[in-house]
CSV table of C-alpha atoms in Angstrom, one decimal:
chain,number,residue,atom,x,y,z
A,472,HIS,CA,121.4,98.2,140.4
A,473,ASP,CA,118.0,97.9,142.2
A,474,GLN,CA,117.8,101.4,143.6
A,475,ILE,CA,119.0,104.8,142.7
A,476,VAL,CA,122.6,105.2,141.7
A,477,SER,CA,124.0,107.7,144.2
A,478,GLY,CA,127.5,108.0,143.0
A,479,ILE,CA,129.5,107.7,139.7
A,480,ASP,CA,133.0,108.4,138.7
A,481,TRP,CA,135.0,107.9,135.5
A,482,SER,CA,138.7,107.3,135.6
A,483,SER,CA,140.3,109.0,132.7
A,484,THR,CA,143.4,106.9,132.1
A,485,SER,CA,142.2,103.4,132.9
A,486,ASN,CA,138.8,104.2,131.3
A,487,LYS,CA,136.7,102.5,134.0
A,488,ILE,CA,133.5,103.7,135.5
A,489,VAL,CA,132.6,103.0,139.1
A,490,THR,CA,129.0,103.3,140.3
A,491,VAL,CA,127.5,102.9,143.7
A,492,SER,CA,123.9,102.7,144.7
A,493,HIS,CA,121.4,102.9,147.6
A,494,ASP,CA,121.1,99.1,147.3
A,495,ARG,CA,124.5,98.7,149.0
A,496,ASN,CA,126.2,97.5,145.8
A,497,SER,CA,128.9,98.8,143.6
A,498,TYR,CA,129.9,97.9,140.0
A,499,VAL,CA,133.1,98.7,138.1
A,500,TRP,CA,132.3,99.0,134.4
A,501,SER,CA,134.9,98.3,131.8
A,502,LEU,CA,134.6,98.9,128.1
A,503,GLU,CA,134.9,95.7,126.2
A,504,GLY,CA,134.2,95.6,122.6
A,505,GLY,CA,132.1,98.7,122.5
A,506,GLU,CA,130.0,97.6,125.5
A,507,TRP,CA,130.3,98.5,129.1
A,508,VAL,CA,130.5,95.3,131.2
A,509,PRO,CA,129.9,95.5,134.9
A,510,THR,CA,131.9,93.7,137.6
A,511,LEU,CA,130.3,93.5,141.0
A,512,VAL,CA,132.4,94.8,143.9
A,513,ILE,CA,131.6,93.3,147.3
A,514,LEU,CA,131.6,96.3,149.5
A,515,ARG,CA,130.4,94.6,152.7
A,516,LEU,CA,128.0,97.4,153.5
A,517,ASN,CA,124.8,97.1,155.4
A,518,ARG,CA,123.4,100.5,154.4
A,519,ALA,CA,123.3,102.6,151.3
A,520,ALA,CA,126.4,103.9,149.5
A,521,LEU,CA,126.3,107.6,149.1
A,522,CYS,CA,129.3,108.7,147.1
A,523,VAL,CA,132.4,107.4,145.2
A,524,GLN,CA,135.6,108.7,143.8
A,525,TRP,CA,138.6,107.1,142.0
A,526,SER,CA,142.0,107.9,143.5
A,527,PRO,CA,144.4,110.0,141.5
A,528,LYS,CA,146.4,106.9,140.4
A,529,GLU,CA,143.1,105.1,139.7
A,530,ASN,CA,144.2,101.9,141.5
A,531,LYS,CA,141.8,102.5,144.4
A,532,PHE,CA,138.4,104.0,144.9
A,533,ALA,CA,136.6,105.2,148.0
A,534,VAL,CA,132.9,104.8,148.8
A,535,GLY,CA,131.1,106.8,151.5
A,536,SER,CA,128.1,105.1,153.0
A,537,GLY,CA,125.1,105.5,155.3
A,538,ALA,CA,126.6,102.7,157.5
A,539,LYS,CA,128.9,105.4,158.9
A,540,THR,CA,131.9,103.7,157.2
A,541,VAL,CA,134.1,104.4,154.2
A,542,CYS,CA,135.1,101.5,151.9
A,543,ILE,CA,138.4,101.7,150.1
A,544,CYS,CA,138.5,99.2,147.2
A,545,TYR,CA,141.6,98.0,145.3
A,546,TYR,CA,142.1,95.5,142.6
A,547,GLU,CA,143.7,92.2,143.6
A,548,GLN,CA,145.5,90.7,140.6
A,549,GLU,CA,145.7,87.1,141.8
A,550,ASN,CA,142.0,86.7,142.3
A,551,ASN,CA,141.0,89.1,139.6
A,552,TRP,CA,138.5,91.0,141.6
A,553,TRP,CA,138.1,94.2,143.7
A,554,VAL,CA,138.6,93.9,147.4
A,555,SER,CA,137.2,96.3,149.9
A,556,LYS,CA,138.7,97.5,153.2
A,557,LEU,CA,136.5,99.4,155.6
A,558,ILE,CA,137.3,102.4,157.7
A,559,ARG,CA,134.8,101.6,160.5
A,560,LYS,CA,135.8,103.9,163.3
A,561,ARG,CA,135.3,107.5,163.9
A,562,HIS,CA,132.3,108.5,161.8
A,563,GLU,CA,129.2,109.2,163.9
A,564,SER,CA,126.8,109.5,161.0
A,565,SER,CA,126.5,109.0,157.2
A,566,VAL,CA,129.5,109.8,155.1
A,567,THR,CA,128.2,112.2,152.5
A,568,SER,CA,131.3,112.9,150.4
A,569,VAL,CA,134.9,111.7,149.8
A,570,ALA,CA,137.9,113.3,148.2
A,571,TRP,CA,141.4,112.0,147.4
A,572,HIS,CA,144.5,114.0,148.1
A,573,PRO,CA,146.9,114.1,145.0
A,574,ASN,CA,149.3,111.8,146.8
A,575,ASN,CA,146.9,108.9,146.4
A,576,ILE,CA,147.0,108.0,150.2
A,577,LEU,CA,145.2,110.7,152.1
A,578,LEU,CA,141.4,110.7,151.9
A,579,ALA,CA,139.1,113.5,153.2
A,580,THR,CA,135.5,112.7,154.2
A,581,THR,CA,132.5,114.8,155.2
A,582,SER,CA,129.6,113.5,157.2
A,583,THR,CA,126.2,114.4,158.4
A,584,ASP,CA,127.7,114.7,161.9
A,585,GLY,CA,129.2,118.0,160.7
A,586,LYS,CA,132.8,117.0,160.7
A,587,CYS,CA,135.4,116.7,158.0
A,588,ARG,CA,138.1,114.1,158.6
A,589,VAL,CA,141.3,113.1,156.8
A,590,PHE,CA,142.4,109.5,156.9
A,591,SER,CA,145.3,107.6,155.6
A,592,THR,CA,144.5,104.8,153.2
A,593,PHE,CA,147.9,103.2,152.9
A,594,ILE,CA,147.5,99.6,151.7
A,595,LYS,CA,150.5,97.3,151.6
A,596,GLY,CA,151.0,96.0,148.1
A,597,VAL,CA,149.0,98.7,146.4
A,598,ASP,CA,150.7,101.8,147.7
A,599,THR,CA,154.4,102.1,147.6
A,600,LYS,CA,156.3,103.9,150.3
A,601,ASP,CA,157.3,107.0,148.6
A,602,SER,CA,159.8,109.4,150.0
A,603,LYS,CA,157.9,112.3,148.4
A,604,ALA,CA,154.7,111.5,150.3
A,605,GLY,CA,156.4,112.3,153.6
A,606,SER,CA,154.8,111.4,156.8
A,607,SER,CA,151.6,110.1,155.3
A,608,ALA,CA,153.4,107.0,154.0
A,609,GLU,CA,154.1,105.8,157.5
A,610,SER,CA,150.5,105.8,158.6
A,611,LYS,CA,148.4,102.8,159.0
A,612,PHE,CA,145.4,102.1,157.0
A,613,GLY,CA,142.3,103.8,158.5
A,614,GLU,CA,144.3,106.1,160.8
A,615,GLN,CA,142.7,109.4,161.3
A,616,ILE,CA,145.1,112.2,160.6
A,617,LEU,CA,142.8,115.1,161.2
A,618,GLN,CA,139.3,116.0,162.4
A,619,LEU,CA,137.8,119.4,161.5
A,620,ASP,CA,135.0,120.5,163.7
A,621,LEU,CA,134.1,123.8,162.0
A,622,SER,CA,130.5,123.2,161.1
A,623,TYR,CA,127.5,123.1,163.3
A,624,SER,CA,125.4,121.5,160.6
A,625,TRP,CA,125.8,118.7,158.0
A,626,ALA,CA,128.9,118.8,155.9
A,627,PHE,CA,129.0,118.0,152.1
A,628,GLY,CA,131.2,118.4,149.1
A,629,VAL,CA,134.8,118.1,150.2
A,630,LYS,CA,137.6,118.7,147.7
A,631,TRP,CA,141.4,119.2,147.7
A,632,SER,CA,143.1,121.9,145.8
A,633,PRO,CA,145.3,120.8,142.8
A,634,SER,CA,148.4,120.8,145.0
A,635,GLY,CA,146.8,119.1,147.9
A,636,ASN,CA,147.6,122.0,150.2
A,637,THR,CA,144.1,123.3,150.7
A,638,LEU,CA,140.9,121.6,151.6
A,639,ALA,CA,137.5,123.0,151.0
A,640,TYR,CA,134.1,121.8,152.2
A,641,VAL,CA,130.6,123.2,152.7
A,642,GLY,CA,128.3,123.1,155.7
A,643,HIS,CA,124.5,123.3,155.5
A,644,SER,CA,124.4,126.5,157.5
A,645,SER,CA,125.4,128.4,154.3
A,646,MET,CA,129.1,128.3,155.1
A,647,ILE,CA,132.1,127.2,153.2
A,648,TYR,CA,135.2,126.2,155.0
A,649,PHE,CA,138.8,126.4,153.7
A,650,VAL,CA,141.7,124.7,155.5
A,651,ASP,CA,145.3,125.5,154.5
A,652,ASP,CA,148.3,123.4,155.4
A,653,VAL,CA,146.4,120.3,156.3
A,654,GLY,CA,148.5,118.6,158.9
A,655,PRO,CA,149.3,118.9,162.6
A,656,SER,CA,148.5,122.6,162.7
A,657,PRO,CA,146.0,123.5,160.0
A,658,LEU,CA,144.8,127.0,159.2
A,659,ALA,CA,141.0,127.1,158.9
A,660,GLN,CA,138.8,129.8,157.6
A,661,SER,CA,135.0,129.9,157.6
A,662,VAL,CA,133.3,132.0,155.0
A,663,ALA,CA,129.6,132.7,155.5
A,664,PHE,CA,127.5,133.8,152.6
A,665,ARG,CA,123.9,134.8,152.1
A,666,ASP,CA,121.3,132.7,150.4
A,667,LEU,CA,121.0,129.0,150.4
A,668,PRO,CA,123.6,126.4,151.2
A,669,LEU,CA,125.9,124.7,148.8
A,670,ARG,CA,126.1,121.0,147.9
A,671,ASP,CA,129.4,120.6,146.1
A,672,VAL,CA,132.6,122.5,145.3
A,673,LEU,CA,135.3,122.5,142.7
A,674,PHE,CA,138.8,123.9,142.7
A,675,ILE,CA,139.5,125.5,139.4
A,676,SER,CA,142.9,126.7,140.4
A,677,GLU,CA,144.9,126.9,143.6
A,678,LYS,CA,143.1,130.1,144.6
A,679,MET,CA,139.7,129.8,143.1
A,680,VAL,CA,136.8,127.6,144.0
A,681,ILE,CA,133.3,127.3,142.5
A,682,GLY,CA,130.5,126.2,144.7
A,683,VAL,CA,127.1,124.9,143.6
A,684,GLY,CA,123.9,124.3,145.6
A,685,TYR,CA,120.4,125.2,146.3
A,686,ASP,CA,120.7,128.6,144.7
A,687,SER,CA,120.8,127.1,141.3
A,688,ASN,CA,123.6,129.5,140.4
A,689,PRO,CA,127.3,128.6,140.8
A,690,MET,CA,129.2,130.9,143.2
A,691,VAL,CA,132.9,131.9,142.8
A,692,PHE,CA,135.1,132.1,145.9
A,693,ALA,CA,138.6,133.4,145.6
A,694,ALA,CA,141.7,133.8,147.9
A,695,ASP,CA,143.5,137.0,147.7
A,696,ASP,CA,147.3,137.3,148.0
A,697,THR,CA,147.3,137.0,151.7
A,698,GLY,CA,145.4,133.8,151.5
A,699,ILE,CA,142.1,135.1,152.8
A,700,TRP,CA,139.1,133.5,151.1
A,701,SER,CA,135.9,135.4,150.3
A,702,PHE,CA,132.9,135.2,148.0
A,703,THR,CA,133.5,136.9,144.7
A,704,ARG,CA,130.3,136.7,142.6
A,705,TYR,CA,127.7,134.4,141.0
A,706,ILE,CA,128.6,133.0,137.7
A,707,GLY,CA,125.3,133.8,136.1
A,708,GLU,CA,123.5,137.0,136.6
A,709,LYS,CA,120.6,136.9,139.0
A,710,LYS,CA,117.5,138.6,137.6
A,711,ALA,CA,115.5,140.9,139.8
A,712,ALA,CA,112.2,139.6,141.2
A,713,SER,CA,109.3,140.0,138.8
A,714,SER,CA,105.9,138.5,139.3
A,715,GLY,CA,103.8,139.9,136.5
A,716,SER,CA,102.3,137.0,134.7
A,717,SER,CA,99.4,135.0,136.1
A,718,TYR,CA,100.5,132.6,138.7
A,719,SER,CA,98.9,129.3,138.3
A,720,SER,CA,100.0,126.2,140.1
A,721,GLN,CA,98.5,122.7,139.7
A,722,PHE,CA,97.6,122.9,143.4
A,723,SER,CA,95.6,126.1,143.0
A,724,GLU,CA,93.5,124.4,140.4
A,725,ALA,CA,93.0,121.2,142.4
A,726,PHE,CA,92.1,123.3,145.4
A,727,GLY,CA,89.7,125.3,143.3
A,728,LYS,CA,88.0,122.2,142.0
A,729,PHE,CA,86.8,121.4,145.4
A,730,TYR,CA,84.8,124.6,145.5
A,731,GLY,CA,83.9,124.9,141.9
A,732,GLN,CA,85.6,128.2,141.8
A,733,SER,CA,88.4,129.3,139.6
A,734,LYS,CA,91.4,130.3,141.6
A,735,ALA,CA,93.7,131.4,138.8
A,736,ALA,CA,92.7,135.0,138.9
A,737,THR,CA,92.7,135.6,142.6
A,738,ALA,CA,96.3,134.6,143.3
A,739,ASN,CA,98.0,137.3,141.3
A,740,ASP,CA,98.3,140.3,143.5
A,741,ALA,CA,98.7,138.3,146.7
A,742,SER,CA,101.8,136.4,145.8
A,743,GLU,CA,104.6,138.9,145.1
A,744,SER,CA,106.9,136.2,146.3
A,745,SER,CA,107.2,134.3,143.1
A,746,LYS,CA,110.6,135.1,141.7
A,747,SER,CA,111.5,134.2,138.2
A,748,ARG,CA,114.9,132.5,138.6
A,749,GLY,CA,116.0,133.2,135.0
A,750,GLY,CA,119.1,131.1,135.3
A,751,VAL,CA,120.4,128.0,133.7
A,752,HIS,CA,119.2,125.6,136.4
A,753,ASP,CA,115.7,125.7,137.9
A,754,ASN,CA,116.3,123.6,140.8
A,755,CYS,CA,119.1,122.7,143.2
A,756,ILE,CA,122.5,121.9,141.5
A,757,ASN,CA,123.8,118.7,142.9
A,758,SER,CA,127.2,118.3,141.5
A,759,ILE,CA,130.0,119.9,139.6
A,760,VAL,CA,132.8,118.2,137.7
A,761,PRO,CA,135.7,119.5,135.8
A,762,LEU,CA,136.2,119.2,132.0
A,763,SER,CA,139.9,119.7,131.6
A,764,LYS,CA,142.7,118.3,129.5
A,765,ALA,CA,144.8,115.9,131.5
A,766,GLY,CA,147.7,117.5,133.3
A,767,SER,CA,146.6,121.1,133.0
A,768,PRO,CA,146.6,122.7,136.5
A,769,LYS,CA,143.7,125.1,135.8
A,770,VAL,CA,140.2,124.1,135.0
A,771,MET,CA,138.7,126.1,132.2
A,772,ARG,CA,135.4,124.3,131.7
A,773,PHE,CA,133.2,122.5,134.1
A,774,SER,CA,129.8,120.9,134.0
A,775,THR,CA,127.0,121.1,136.6
A,776,SER,CA,124.0,118.8,137.0
A,777,GLY,CA,120.9,119.5,139.0
A,778,LEU,CA,117.6,118.2,140.3
A,779,ASP,CA,115.8,119.8,137.4
A,780,GLY,CA,117.3,117.1,135.2
A,781,LYS,CA,119.6,119.4,133.3
A,782,ILE,CA,123.4,119.2,132.7
A,783,ALA,CA,125.1,122.4,131.8
A,784,ILE,CA,128.6,123.0,130.6
A,785,TRP,CA,130.2,126.2,131.6
A,786,ASP,CA,133.1,127.8,129.9
A,787,LEU,CA,135.3,130.2,131.8
A,788,GLU,CA,137.3,131.4,128.8
A,789,ASN,CA,135.3,134.6,128.4
A,790,MET,CA,135.1,135.3,132.1
A,791,GLN,CA,138.8,135.5,132.7
A,792,GLU,CA,138.8,139.3,133.1
A,793,GLU,CA,135.8,139.4,135.3
A,794,LEU,CA,137.2,136.7,137.6
A,795,GLY,CA,140.3,138.6,138.3
A,796,HIS,CA,144.0,138.0,138.3
A,797,GLN,CA,143.8,135.1,140.8
A,798,PHE,CA,142.4,132.9,138.1
B,897,MET,CA,113.5,124.1,151.9
B,898,CYS,CA,116.8,122.6,151.1
B,899,LEU,CA,115.9,118.9,151.1
B,900,GLN,CA,117.9,116.1,149.5
B,901,ASN,CA,117.5,112.4,149.0
B,902,PHE,CA,118.7,110.5,152.0
B,903,PRO,CA,118.5,106.7,152.4
B,904,CYS,CA,117.5,105.5,155.9
B,905,GLN,CA,120.4,105.2,158.3
B,906,GLU,CA,118.6,102.8,160.6
B,907,VAL,CA,117.0,100.3,158.2
B,908,GLU,CA,118.7,99.1,155.1
B,909,ARG,CA,117.3,99.8,151.6
B,910,HIS,CA,114.6,102.0,153.0
B,911,ASN,CA,114.1,105.7,152.3
B,912,LYS,CA,111.7,107.4,154.8
B,913,PRO,CA,110.9,111.0,155.6
B,914,GLU,CA,113.2,111.5,158.6
B,915,VAL,CA,110.9,114.1,160.2
B,916,GLU,CA,108.1,111.5,160.6
B,917,LEU,CA,110.4,109.3,162.6
B,918,LYS,CA,111.2,112.0,165.1
B,919,TYR,CA,110.0,110.2,168.2
B,920,VAL,CA,111.6,106.9,167.3
B,921,ARG,CA,114.7,108.6,166.0
B,922,CYS,CA,115.5,110.9,168.9
B,923,MET,CA,117.5,108.1,170.5
B,924,THR,CA,119.4,107.0,167.5
B,925,SER,CA,120.0,109.6,164.9
B,926,PRO,CA,119.3,113.1,166.3
B,927,GLU,CA,121.9,114.6,164.0
B,928,LEU,CA,119.6,114.3,161.0
B,929,LEU,CA,117.0,116.6,162.5
B,930,LEU,CA,117.1,120.4,162.7
B,931,ASN,CA,115.6,122.6,165.4
B,932,PRO,CA,111.9,123.1,164.9
B,933,VAL,CA,110.6,126.6,164.5
B,934,LEU,CA,107.4,127.8,166.2
B,935,ILE,CA,105.8,131.0,164.9
B,936,CYS,CA,102.9,132.3,167.1
B,937,LEU,CA,100.6,135.1,166.1
B,938,ASN,CA,98.8,134.8,169.4
B,939,GLU,CA,97.7,132.0,171.7
B,940,ALA,CA,95.2,130.6,169.2
B,941,GLU,CA,97.2,130.8,165.9
B,942,LYS,CA,100.4,128.9,165.6
B,943,CYS,CA,102.6,127.5,162.9
B,944,LEU,CA,105.2,124.8,163.7
B,945,ILE,CA,107.9,124.0,161.1
B,946,GLU,CA,109.9,120.8,161.7
B,947,THR,CA,112.7,120.0,159.3
B,948,SER,CA,115.1,117.1,158.7
B,949,ILE,CA,117.6,116.2,156.0
B,950,ASN,CA,115.0,114.9,153.5
B,951,SER,CA,111.6,116.2,154.7
B,952,LEU,CA,109.7,119.1,156.2
B,953,ARG,CA,106.6,119.2,158.2
B,954,ILE,CA,104.5,122.3,158.6
B,955,SER,CA,101.6,122.3,161.1
B,956,LEU,CA,99.0,125.0,161.4
B,957,LYS,CA,96.6,125.9,164.1
B,958,VAL,CA,93.8,128.1,162.8
B,959,LYS,CA,92.0,130.8,164.8
B,960,GLN,CA,88.8,129.6,166.3
B,961,ALA,CA,86.8,132.3,168.1
B,962,ASP,CA,83.7,130.4,169.1
B,963,GLU,CA,82.1,127.0,169.2
B,964,LEU,CA,80.7,127.3,165.7
B,965,GLU,CA,84.1,128.1,164.2
B,966,ASN,CA,85.5,125.2,166.1
B,967,ILE,CA,83.1,122.8,164.5
B,968,LEU,CA,83.4,124.3,161.0
B,969,THR,CA,87.2,124.3,161.1
B,970,LYS,CA,87.3,120.7,162.2
B,971,LYS,CA,84.9,119.5,159.6
B,972,PHE,CA,86.3,121.5,156.8
B,973,LEU,CA,90.0,120.6,157.4
B,974,ARG,CA,89.0,117.0,157.9
B,975,PHE,CA,87.3,117.1,154.5
B,976,LEU,CA,90.6,118.4,152.9
B,977,SER,CA,92.8,116.0,154.8
B,978,MET,CA,90.8,113.0,153.7
B,979,ARG,CA,91.6,114.0,150.1
B,980,ALA,CA,95.3,114.4,150.8
B,981,GLU,CA,96.4,112.4,147.8
B,982,ALA,CA,95.1,115.1,145.5
B,983,PHE,CA,97.2,117.7,147.2
B,984,GLN,CA,100.3,115.5,147.5
B,985,VAL,CA,102.0,117.6,150.1
B,986,LEU,CA,99.1,117.4,152.6
B,987,ARG,CA,99.4,115.0,155.6
B,988,ARG,CA,96.3,112.9,156.3
B,989,LYS,CA,96.3,113.6,160.0
B,990,PRO,CA,97.3,116.8,161.6
B,991,VAL,CA,100.1,116.7,164.2
B,992,GLN,CA,98.9,116.5,167.8
B,993,GLY,CA,97.8,119.9,169.0
B,994,TYR,CA,97.3,121.4,165.5
B,995,ASP,CA,94.5,121.6,162.9
B,996,ILE,CA,96.3,120.7,159.7
B,997,SER,CA,99.7,119.5,158.6
B,998,PHE,CA,101.8,119.4,155.4
B,999,LEU,CA,104.6,116.9,154.7
B,1000,ILE,CA,107.0,118.0,152.0
B,1001,THR,CA,109.7,115.5,151.0
B,1002,ASN,CA,112.7,115.7,148.7
B,1003,TYR,CA,110.7,114.0,146.0
B,1004,HIS,CA,108.2,116.9,146.0
B,1005,CYS,CA,111.1,119.4,145.7
B,1006,GLU,CA,112.5,117.4,142.7
B,1007,GLU,CA,109.2,117.4,140.9
B,1008,MET,CA,107.9,120.8,141.8
B,1009,GLN,CA,109.4,124.2,142.1
B,1010,LYS,CA,110.3,125.2,145.7
B,1011,GLN,CA,108.9,128.7,145.3
B,1012,LYS,CA,105.6,127.4,144.0
B,1013,LEU,CA,105.3,125.0,147.0
B,1014,ILE,CA,105.9,127.9,149.4
B,1015,ASP,CA,103.3,130.1,147.5
B,1016,PHE,CA,100.8,127.2,147.6
B,1017,ILE,CA,101.1,126.9,151.4
B,1018,VAL,CA,100.8,130.6,152.0
B,1019,GLN,CA,97.8,130.7,149.6
B,1020,PHE,CA,96.3,127.8,151.4
B,1021,MET,CA,96.5,129.5,154.8
B,1022,GLU,CA,94.9,132.7,153.4
B,1023,ASP,CA,92.1,130.7,151.8
B,1024,ILE,CA,91.3,128.7,154.9
B,1025,GLU,CA,90.6,131.9,156.8
B,1026,LYS,CA,88.4,133.2,154.0
B,1027,GLU,CA,86.5,129.9,153.7
B,1028,ILE,CA,85.8,129.5,157.4
B,1029,THR,CA,84.5,133.0,157.6
B,1030,GLU,CA,82.3,132.5,154.6
B,1031,LEU,CA,81.0,129.2,155.9
B,1032,LYS,CA,80.2,130.9,159.3
B,1033,ILE,CA,78.3,133.7,157.6
B,1034,SER,CA,76.3,131.3,155.5
B,1035,VAL,CA,75.5,129.1,158.5
B,1036,ASN,CA,74.3,132.1,160.5
B,1037,THR,CA,72.2,133.4,157.6
B,1038,ARG,CA,70.6,130.1,157.1
B,1039,GLY,CA,69.9,129.8,160.8
B,1040,LYS,CA,68.2,133.2,160.8
B,1041,LEU,CA,66.1,132.3,157.8
B,1042,VAL,CA,65.0,129.0,159.2
B,1043,ALA,CA,64.3,130.4,162.6
B,1044,THR,CA,62.2,133.3,161.0
B,1045,GLU,CA,60.2,130.9,159.0
B,1046,PHE,CA,59.6,128.6,161.9
B,1047,LEU,CA,58.6,131.3,164.3
B,1048,LYS,CA,56.2,132.9,161.8
B,1049,GLN,CA,53.7,130.1,162.4
B,1050,PHE,CA,53.4,131.2,166.0
B,1051,MET,CA,52.6,134.8,165.0
């Protein structure tokens, strides 16, 4: 890759890693003899690729891009390479996040035009018409099933619940949206929360979602028995603001050098705004992925990675009582 | 200050601060820009904050009561802007209609702490005021001294 790798996903059963980058390319890495060997995938994109995810059956993967398109790639056995099919219509801006429905056919996408859309990605020869899948099996490739117009601002981080019944995504206006019964008449709920917007979400069970974002502290959202979602708590404890120690920033000193004065002492009393975050992450948390044993419906452990360069693994075993009976 | 890395939607393989392309971009990708916020203390002191998905531009207009302050502000802020590399978040030229501008991109947010960036800018604003007043006083004092010395010879 020539530019930053913007998306990566590891398929657990077929043991392949797919990576996409701002240089419009994508590689599928296979483990051969202890080394990871890349295979180029021709995505036919003319802008950067922003996100990627393997489908639940791992025979396809979806790539969201800045070219306002989504690429669905599948493996063609005869030619021994990955072929891409593009969903060109509908998106008015960059596609920031993609998520596969458990039935391997429906794909949800979020975009910087603020909308969340659900498409059918039925490909002849790859997907089989399954009576269980219901109406989605009859749809054409690239057909838009649903468009959700809940957010005024950019949308990120879409995920399906384990059963595929509920969809959750976040908007940049510090809102998280939950949609139940995705289909012709969906039930949408918007939950507004204080503090900074989220970037990504994860369903840890049918009724509990963890969101991560600019607050550097994962947030827990839960649905009660009537199905109403609300914010429960932060995972880590937020320490109270304390600005005792001397505040010195590299800028203060650079600034001071121009006057030959030392600025370090003067800044103390003025800036009561410096809060000590005191959490695991110092900067925005970009993504959250589950660490679960295959087949288990609940996610007990997950990992988060942030702009501060840290990866943290969180264990929910001890928090079960605090999280409540929904968990 | 929730900025994130965002590759350019208009030009392939480029990554530009979207807020700087506002006038070009209005036609093609207005969805990447947010509403600008203008904070006015009074007619003479303003602060304009323009944001986009990957960058933030803060422009300040400093209070200038008389001609002397006008000249001092211009020279002093020009001195700082010319050395913008040392400050990293400073813009080399102020936005039209303002005295000084900052450009903060997602790369700055990754390297530095958001809270410290905000503190820096607030500190900067306070210090500008102090410095200009100090400079004004020293110019006036010098002027008085020089004038006294000069006129002594006529006494």
